[in-house]
């Protein structure tokens, strides 16, 4: 089986196992499952197909998955870049929340008072960052990279968004997935994307804790918010997001120059390298991938309608 084909099998297996086992939890007595278990178990479920992929299919592309330590300068630049792209995440999140449920805020609101901050950072920020980056920027990205690095970045980001199984998370997960993919390609290590992923998740956790701790009795005042007010807010947030992205671009150039080199990264964006086809690596859009994507889309549609 070809490398890209194996990678597509991994994604579809991940989708099917995730959906089947996640819904199977509904048959487990509620008394046996704590809120924390319901947060940890999905990440374990995601790991099961990944482990089978490594042990059974034994793809050669696994050799490209690296947790190599990056320089202190790269680490600092990664932190800076992460905070610069947060306005983009906020903009996409708030925009899609207008027509799709924001499941993350719902979860955070439910558990913020039940756990200490350190535990929520561990199970909501760190665990998903490690597991999801290992699967999507590690196994899946490297499974596609040998054939076409640029397509590998886009496709691994799209699949990363789809596995969240809702429109709201898909939208911003795809955006940051593209950025994470470029970070991994530039540095050759998963550590920068894991760090960035952790910071984004952890910031949401910290903000939720601060909001809960500072909450006071609501004052009964009527505030009228018109359409114009919403427009002003979204325009302002959009402008901040664009400015953040522009600065992040120059920070990313610095990361590249400290590692692979910016010219080598730009090379994958040029047409001859962006569209090249390596037959022995397999086809991106085969039956396996279409099945996994189709199941995700059907699930997302049903969840939004129901």
mmCIF file of C-alpha atoms in Angstrom:
data_model
loop_
_atom_site.group_PDB
_atom_site.id
_atom_site.type_symbol
_atom_site.label_atom_id
_atom_site.label_comp_id
_atom_site.label_asym_id
_atom_site.label_seq_id
_atom_site.Cartn_x
_atom_site.Cartn_y
_atom_site.Cartn_z
ATOM 1 C CA UNK A 1 0.000 0.000 0.000
ATOM 2 C CA UNK A 2 1.347 3.453 -0.948
ATOM 3 C CA UNK A 3 2.243 6.083 1.644
ATOM 4 C CA UNK A 4 -0.562 8.521 0.830
ATOM 5 C CA UNK A 5 -3.055 5.653 0.685
ATOM 6 C CA UNK A 6 -1.966 4.484 4.143
ATOM 7 C CA UNK A 7 -2.414 8.023 5.437
ATOM 8 C CA UNK A 8 -5.936 8.211 4.011
ATOM 9 C CA UNK A 9 -6.724 4.880 5.664
ATOM 10 C CA UNK A 10 -5.485 6.334 8.957
ATOM 11 C CA UNK A 11 -7.809 9.334 8.726
ATOM 12 C CA UNK A 12 -10.884 7.308 7.787
ATOM 13 C CA UNK A 13 -10.159 4.743 10.506
ATOM 14 C CA UNK A 14 -9.774 7.604 12.986
ATOM 15 C CA UNK A 15 -13.134 9.063 11.979
ATOM 16 C CA UNK A 16 -15.003 5.755 12.186
ATOM 17 C CA UNK A 17 -13.425 4.674 15.472
ATOM 18 C CA UNK A 18 -13.955 8.119 16.977
ATOM 19 C CA UNK A 19 -17.647 8.258 16.064
ATOM 20 C CA UNK A 20 -18.436 4.659 17.046
ATOM 21 C CA UNK A 21 -16.634 4.713 20.399
ATOM 22 C CA UNK A 22 -17.784 8.238 21.272
ATOM 23 C CA UNK A 23 -21.437 7.327 20.812
ATOM 24 C CA UNK A 24 -20.837 4.039 22.623
ATOM 25 C CA UNK A 25 -20.083 6.091 25.734
ATOM 26 C CA UNK A 26 -23.759 7.015 25.883
ATOM 27 C CA UNK A 27 -24.519 3.430 26.905
ATOM 28 C CA UNK A 28 -22.116 3.605 29.842
ATOM 29 C CA UNK A 29 -23.865 4.510 33.124
ATOM 30 C CA UNK A 30 -23.360 8.176 33.929
ATOM 31 C CA UNK A 31 -22.212 7.257 37.432
ATOM 32 C CA UNK A 32 -19.130 5.576 35.963
ATOM 33 C CA UNK A 33 -17.991 8.561 33.915
ATOM 34 C CA UNK A 34 -16.754 11.822 35.363
ATOM 35 C CA UNK A 35 -16.535 15.056 33.395
ATOM 36 C CA UNK A 36 -12.751 14.716 33.329
ATOM 37 C CA UNK A 37 -12.996 11.210 31.917
ATOM 38 C CA UNK A 38 -15.256 12.499 29.145
ATOM 39 C CA UNK A 39 -12.516 14.970 28.225
ATOM 40 C CA UNK A 40 -9.646 12.478 28.317
ATOM 41 C CA UNK A 41 -11.337 9.484 26.661
ATOM 42 C CA UNK A 42 -11.826 11.178 23.236
ATOM 43 C CA UNK A 43 -8.100 11.873 23.041
ATOM 44 C CA UNK A 44 -7.367 8.218 23.877
ATOM 45 C CA UNK A 45 -9.840 7.172 21.179
ATOM 46 C CA UNK A 46 -7.984 9.335 18.650
ATOM 47 C CA UNK A 47 -4.740 7.614 19.548
ATOM 48 C CA UNK A 48 -6.006 4.062 18.965
ATOM 49 C CA UNK A 49 -6.057 4.183 15.119
ATOM 50 C CA UNK A 50 -2.752 6.087 15.164
ATOM 51 C CA UNK A 51 -1.080 3.328 17.163
ATOM 52 C CA UNK A 52 -2.547 0.663 14.859
ATOM 53 C CA UNK A 53 -1.322 2.689 11.867
ATOM 54 C CA UNK A 54 2.234 2.721 13.201
ATOM 55 C CA UNK A 55 2.316 -0.896 14.368
ATOM 56 C CA UNK A 56 0.322 -2.618 11.596
ATOM 57 C CA UNK A 57 0.809 -0.577 8.399
ATOM 58 C CA UNK A 58 4.354 0.429 9.390
ATOM 59 C CA UNK A 59 4.601 3.421 7.026
ATOM 60 C CA UNK A 60 8.085 4.675 6.237
ATOM 61 C CA UNK A 61 6.841 8.249 6.623
ATOM 62 C CA UNK A 62 6.718 7.788 10.410
ATOM 63 C CA UNK A 63 10.479 8.296 10.319
ATOM 64 C CA UNK A 64 9.816 11.939 9.422
ATOM 65 C CA UNK A 65 7.858 12.610 12.622
ATOM 66 C CA UNK A 66 10.240 14.485 14.902
ATOM 67 C CA UNK A 67 10.008 15.874 18.419
ATOM 68 C CA UNK A 68 13.444 17.425 18.054
ATOM 69 C CA UNK A 69 14.299 20.290 20.373
ATOM 70 C CA UNK A 70 14.310 23.692 18.684
ATOM 71 C CA UNK A 71 16.476 26.647 19.645
ATOM 72 C CA UNK A 72 15.441 29.083 22.405
ATOM 73 C CA UNK A 73 15.051 31.817 19.775
ATOM 74 C CA UNK A 74 12.662 29.644 17.743
ATOM 75 C CA UNK A 75 10.702 28.890 20.909
ATOM 76 C CA UNK A 76 10.323 32.587 21.765
ATOM 77 C CA UNK A 77 9.351 33.452 18.193
ATOM 78 C CA UNK A 78 6.766 30.654 18.258
ATOM 79 C CA UNK A 79 5.191 32.118 21.387
ATOM 80 C CA UNK A 80 5.099 35.584 19.813
ATOM 81 C CA UNK A 81 3.602 34.243 16.579
ATOM 82 C CA UNK A 82 0.935 32.356 18.521
ATOM 83 C CA UNK A 83 -0.319 35.463 20.295
ATOM 84 C CA UNK A 84 -0.287 37.355 16.994
ATOM 85 C CA UNK A 85 -2.652 34.841 15.341
ATOM 86 C CA UNK A 86 -5.070 34.726 18.291
ATOM 87 C CA UNK A 87 -7.161 37.670 16.990
ATOM 88 C CA UNK A 88 -7.713 35.642 13.806
ATOM 89 C CA UNK A 89 -8.909 32.674 15.874
ATOM 90 C CA UNK A 90 -11.215 34.964 17.869
ATOM 91 C CA UNK A 91 -12.592 36.561 14.710
ATOM 92 C CA UNK A 92 -13.370 33.249 12.999
ATOM 93 C CA UNK A 93 -14.747 31.769 16.221
ATOM 94 C CA UNK A 94 -17.072 34.685 16.931
ATOM 95 C CA UNK A 95 -18.206 34.915 13.306
ATOM 96 C CA UNK A 96 -19.104 31.228 12.984
ATOM 97 C CA UNK A 97 -20.748 31.284 16.426
ATOM 98 C CA UNK A 98 -23.486 33.425 14.877
ATOM 99 C CA UNK A 99 -24.863 30.424 12.982
ATOM 100 C CA UNK A 100 -23.246 27.398 14.650
ATOM 101 C CA UNK A 101 -22.991 26.227 18.244
ATOM 102 C CA UNK A 102 -19.788 27.121 20.087
ATOM 103 C CA UNK A 103 -19.217 23.786 21.804
ATOM 104 C CA UNK A 104 -15.863 24.809 23.323
ATOM 105 C CA UNK A 105 -17.375 27.650 25.348
ATOM 106 C CA UNK A 106 -20.127 25.298 26.492
ATOM 107 C CA UNK A 107 -17.608 22.743 27.773
ATOM 108 C CA UNK A 108 -15.409 25.351 29.450
ATOM 109 C CA UNK A 109 -18.368 26.949 31.188
ATOM 110 C CA UNK A 110 -19.479 23.557 32.488
ATOM 111 C CA UNK A 111 -16.172 22.401 33.982
ATOM 112 C CA UNK A 112 -14.395 25.607 34.934
ATOM 113 C CA UNK A 113 -15.678 25.494 38.512
ATOM 114 C CA UNK A 114 -15.165 21.754 38.949
ATOM 115 C CA UNK A 115 -11.390 21.579 38.460
ATOM 116 C CA UNK A 116 -8.333 23.525 39.590
ATOM 117 C CA UNK A 117 -6.658 25.556 36.865
ATOM 118 C CA UNK A 118 -3.626 23.245 36.569
ATOM 119 C CA UNK A 119 -5.835 20.202 35.918
ATOM 120 C CA UNK A 120 -7.846 21.952 33.209
ATOM 121 C CA UNK A 121 -4.610 23.114 31.576
ATOM 122 C CA UNK A 122 -3.452 19.505 31.587
ATOM 123 C CA UNK A 123 -6.553 17.818 30.145
ATOM 124 C CA UNK A 124 -7.987 20.625 27.979
ATOM 125 C CA UNK A 125 -4.821 22.337 26.756
ATOM 126 C CA UNK A 126 -1.777 20.052 26.949
ATOM 127 C CA UNK A 127 -3.242 16.601 26.245
ATOM 128 C CA UNK A 128 -5.131 17.607 23.065
ATOM 129 C CA UNK A 129 -2.117 19.614 21.873
ATOM 130 C CA UNK A 130 0.197 16.608 22.106
ATOM 131 C CA UNK A 131 -2.244 13.999 20.770
ATOM 132 C CA UNK A 132 -3.696 16.045 17.913
ATOM 133 C CA UNK A 133 -0.376 17.461 16.752
ATOM 134 C CA UNK A 134 1.170 13.989 16.776
ATOM 135 C CA UNK A 135 -1.653 12.670 14.583
ATOM 136 C CA UNK A 136 -2.273 15.563 12.186
ATOM 137 C CA UNK A 137 1.049 17.436 11.936
ATOM 138 C CA UNK A 138 2.985 14.278 12.675
ATOM 139 C CA UNK A 139 1.557 11.155 11.043
ATOM 140 C CA UNK A 140 -0.836 12.688 8.511
ATOM 141 C CA UNK A 141 1.286 15.649 7.412
ATOM 142 C CA UNK A 142 4.384 13.481 7.017
ATOM 143 C CA UNK A 143 2.330 10.844 5.233
ATOM 144 C CA UNK A 144 1.464 13.397 2.557
ATOM 145 C CA UNK A 145 4.639 15.514 2.613
ATOM 146 C CA UNK A 146 6.832 13.362 0.372
ATOM 147 C CA UNK A 147 4.408 13.727 -2.465
ATOM 148 C CA UNK A 148 3.566 17.415 -2.123
ATOM 149 C CA UNK A 149 4.487 19.515 0.974
ATOM 150 C CA UNK A 150 2.098 22.386 0.225
ATOM 151 C CA UNK A 151 -0.853 20.067 -0.357
ATOM 152 C CA UNK A 152 0.167 18.157 2.766
ATOM 153 C CA UNK A 153 -0.162 21.351 4.817
ATOM 154 C CA UNK A 154 -3.590 22.213 3.414
ATOM 155 C CA UNK A 155 -5.028 18.712 3.523
ATOM 156 C CA UNK A 156 -3.772 17.877 7.019
ATOM 157 C CA UNK A 157 -5.275 21.192 8.211
ATOM 158 C CA UNK A 158 -8.621 20.422 6.561
ATOM 159 C CA UNK A 159 -8.745 16.941 8.096
ATOM 160 C CA UNK A 160 -7.761 18.437 11.458
ATOM 161 C CA UNK A 161 -10.754 20.749 11.187
ATOM 162 C CA UNK A 162 -13.126 17.995 10.115
ATOM 163 C CA UNK A 163 -12.260 15.693 13.029
ATOM 164 C CA UNK A 164 -13.727 18.299 15.409
ATOM 165 C CA UNK A 165 -17.099 17.375 13.912
ATOM 166 C CA UNK A 166 -18.720 20.828 13.990
ATOM 167 C CA UNK A 167 -18.710 23.921 11.780
ATOM 168 C CA UNK A 168 -17.506 26.344 14.445
ATOM 169 C CA UNK A 169 -14.369 24.415 15.388
ATOM 170 C CA UNK A 170 -13.691 23.329 11.800
ATOM 171 C CA UNK A 171 -13.409 26.950 10.680
ATOM 172 C CA UNK A 172 -10.701 28.128 13.031
ATOM 173 C CA UNK A 173 -9.061 24.695 13.367
ATOM 174 C CA UNK A 174 -8.430 24.702 9.613
ATOM 175 C CA UNK A 175 -6.908 28.198 9.766
ATOM 176 C CA UNK A 176 -4.539 27.436 12.634
ATOM 177 C CA UNK A 177 -3.874 23.983 11.151
ATOM 178 C CA UNK A 178 -2.397 25.645 8.063
ATOM 179 C CA UNK A 179 -0.201 27.856 10.257
ATOM 180 C CA UNK A 180 0.866 24.877 12.378
ATOM 181 C CA UNK A 181 1.733 22.953 9.211
ATOM 182 C CA UNK A 182 4.009 25.732 7.981
ATOM 183 C CA UNK A 183 5.643 25.889 11.414
ATOM 184 C CA UNK A 184 6.387 22.161 11.380
ATOM 185 C CA UNK A 185 7.697 22.316 7.823
ATOM 186 C CA UNK A 186 9.968 25.250 8.656
ATOM 187 C CA UNK A 187 11.400 23.761 11.870
ATOM 188 C CA UNK A 188 11.259 20.025 11.141
ATOM 189 C CA UNK A 189 9.844 19.463 14.634
ATOM 190 C CA UNK A 190 6.399 19.039 16.204
ATOM 191 C CA UNK A 191 7.390 20.942 19.339
ATOM 192 C CA UNK A 192 6.593 24.440 17.965
ATOM 193 C CA UNK A 193 3.102 23.397 16.843
ATOM 194 C CA UNK A 194 2.481 21.589 20.150
ATOM 195 C CA UNK A 195 3.555 24.714 22.042
ATOM 196 C CA UNK A 196 1.377 26.968 19.895
ATOM 197 C CA UNK A 197 -1.594 24.597 20.183
ATOM 198 C CA UNK A 198 -1.157 24.483 23.969
ATOM 199 C CA UNK A 199 -1.000 28.289 24.256
ATOM 200 C CA UNK A 200 -4.203 28.758 22.249
ATOM 201 C CA UNK A 201 -6.102 26.135 24.257
ATOM 202 C CA UNK A 202 -4.554 27.260 27.536
ATOM 203 C CA UNK A 203 -5.450 30.906 26.971
ATOM 204 C CA UNK A 204 -9.129 29.947 26.641
ATOM 205 C CA UNK A 205 -8.907 27.932 29.862
ATOM 206 C CA UNK A 206 -7.233 30.756 31.792
ATOM 207 C CA UNK A 207 -9.719 33.355 30.531
ATOM 208 C CA UNK A 208 -12.627 31.117 31.534
ATOM 209 C CA UNK A 209 -11.188 30.687 35.038
ATOM 210 C CA UNK A 210 -10.601 34.409 35.432
ATOM 211 C CA UNK A 211 -14.119 35.174 34.243
ATOM 212 C CA UNK A 212 -15.639 32.660 36.641
ATOM 213 C CA UNK A 213 -13.628 33.909 39.605
ATOM 214 C CA UNK A 214 -14.449 37.549 38.939
ATOM 215 C CA UNK A 215 -18.129 36.968 38.274
ATOM 216 C CA UNK A 216 -20.503 39.002 40.416
ATOM 217 C CA UNK A 217 -24.245 39.173 40.799
ATOM 218 C CA UNK A 218 -25.645 40.450 37.484
ATOM 219 C CA UNK A 219 -27.146 43.905 37.455
ATOM 220 C CA UNK A 220 -30.627 44.122 36.012
ATOM 221 C CA UNK A 221 -30.006 46.652 33.276
ATOM 222 C CA UNK A 222 -31.331 46.578 29.769
ATOM 223 C CA UNK A 223 -28.751 47.123 27.074
ATOM 224 C CA UNK A 224 -29.857 47.408 23.484
ATOM 225 C CA UNK A 225 -27.314 46.251 20.926
ATOM 226 C CA UNK A 226 -28.069 47.050 17.315
ATOM 227 C CA UNK A 227 -26.797 45.554 14.093
ATOM 228 C CA UNK A 228 -24.465 48.521 13.630
ATOM 229 C CA UNK A 229 -22.773 47.706 16.952
ATOM 230 C CA UNK A 230 -22.102 44.146 15.834
ATOM 231 C CA UNK A 231 -20.694 45.394 12.543
ATOM 232 C CA UNK A 232 -18.335 47.792 14.322
ATOM 233 C CA UNK A 233 -17.105 45.005 16.624
ATOM 234 C CA UNK A 234 -16.486 42.543 13.788
ATOM 235 C CA UNK A 235 -14.806 45.144 11.603
ATOM 236 C CA UNK A 236 -12.510 46.152 14.478
ATOM 237 C CA UNK A 237 -11.696 42.527 15.307
ATOM 238 C CA UNK A 238 -11.121 41.796 11.614
ATOM 239 C CA UNK A 239 -8.703 44.712 11.279
ATOM 240 C CA UNK A 240 -6.800 43.581 14.389
ATOM 241 C CA UNK A 241 -6.666 40.031 12.989
ATOM 242 C CA UNK A 242 -5.223 41.276 9.681
ATOM 243 C CA UNK A 243 -2.603 43.411 11.426
ATOM 244 C CA UNK A 244 -1.701 40.445 13.638
ATOM 245 C CA UNK A 245 -1.307 38.205 10.590
ATOM 246 C CA UNK A 246 0.927 40.717 8.813
ATOM 247 C CA UNK A 247 3.250 40.935 11.804
ATOM 248 C CA UNK A 248 3.066 37.143 12.243
ATOM 249 C CA UNK A 249 4.284 36.752 8.656
ATOM 250 C CA UNK A 250 7.541 38.560 9.471
ATOM 251 C CA UNK A 251 7.907 36.573 12.691
ATOM 252 C CA UNK A 252 7.443 33.387 10.662
ATOM 253 C CA UNK A 253 10.162 34.516 8.251
ATOM 254 C CA UNK A 254 12.497 34.802 11.236
ATOM 255 C CA UNK A 255 11.539 31.282 12.342
ATOM 256 C CA UNK A 256 12.274 29.984 8.846
ATOM 257 C CA UNK A 257 15.635 31.720 8.661
ATOM 258 C CA UNK A 258 16.606 30.205 12.012
ATOM 259 C CA UNK A 259 15.771 26.733 10.715
ATOM 260 C CA UNK A 260 15.051 25.482 7.176
ATOM 261 C CA UNK A 261 15.458 28.886 5.534
ATOM 262 C CA UNK A 262 12.711 31.103 4.128
ATOM 263 C CA UNK A 263 13.704 30.504 0.505
ATOM 264 C CA UNK A 264 13.322 26.742 0.964
ATOM 265 C CA UNK A 265 9.853 27.236 2.449
ATOM 266 C CA UNK A 266 8.808 29.588 -0.376
ATOM 267 C CA UNK A 267 9.875 26.934 -2.855
ATOM 268 C CA UNK A 268 6.860 24.718 -2.025
ATOM 269 C CA UNK A 269 4.509 27.598 -2.876
ATOM 270 C CA UNK A 270 5.763 27.903 -6.439
ATOM 271 C CA UNK A 271 3.667 26.213 -9.093
ATOM 272 C CA UNK A 272 6.132 23.551 -10.317
ATOM 273 C CA UNK A 273 6.495 22.204 -6.773
ATOM 274 C CA UNK A 274 2.928 22.931 -5.672
ATOM 275 C CA UNK A 275 1.386 20.783 -8.378
ATOM 276 C CA UNK A 276 3.933 18.016 -8.830
ATOM 277 C CA UNK A 277 2.609 14.440 -8.790
ATOM 278 C CA UNK A 278 4.674 11.575 -7.473
ATOM 279 C CA UNK A 279 2.916 8.422 -8.624
ATOM 280 C CA UNK A 280 4.596 6.051 -6.184
ATOM 281 C CA UNK A 281 3.257 7.985 -3.180
ATOM 282 C CA UNK A 282 -0.397 7.437 -4.150
ATOM 283 C CA UNK A 283 -3.389 9.680 -4.865
ATOM 284 C CA UNK A 284 -4.592 12.261 -2.351
ATOM 285 C CA UNK A 285 -8.294 11.930 -3.108
ATOM 286 C CA UNK A 286 -8.974 8.213 -3.236
ATOM 287 C CA UNK A 287 -11.918 6.176 -1.967
ATOM 288 C CA UNK A 288 -10.522 5.925 1.556
ATOM 289 C CA UNK A 289 -10.213 9.691 1.998
ATOM 290 C CA UNK A 290 -13.568 10.421 0.371
ATOM 291 C CA UNK A 291 -15.234 7.953 2.746
ATOM 292 C CA UNK A 292 -13.710 9.603 5.820
ATOM 293 C CA UNK A 293 -14.502 13.125 4.646
ATOM 294 C CA UNK A 294 -18.029 12.096 3.659
ATOM 295 C CA UNK A 295 -18.749 10.573 7.059
ATOM 296 C CA UNK A 296 -17.472 13.741 8.762
ATOM 297 C CA UNK A 297 -19.614 16.009 6.598
ATOM 298 C CA UNK A 298 -22.750 13.918 7.139
ATOM 299 C CA UNK A 299 -22.140 13.908 10.892
ATOM 300 C CA UNK A 300 -21.594 17.692 10.950
ATOM 301 C CA UNK A 301 -24.786 18.312 8.956
ATOM 302 C CA UNK A 302 -26.856 16.018 11.199
ATOM 303 C CA UNK A 303 -25.478 17.628 14.375
ATOM 304 C CA UNK A 304 -26.257 21.138 13.103
ATOM 305 C CA UNK A 305 -29.771 20.177 11.973
ATOM 306 C CA UNK A 306 -30.647 18.206 15.099
#
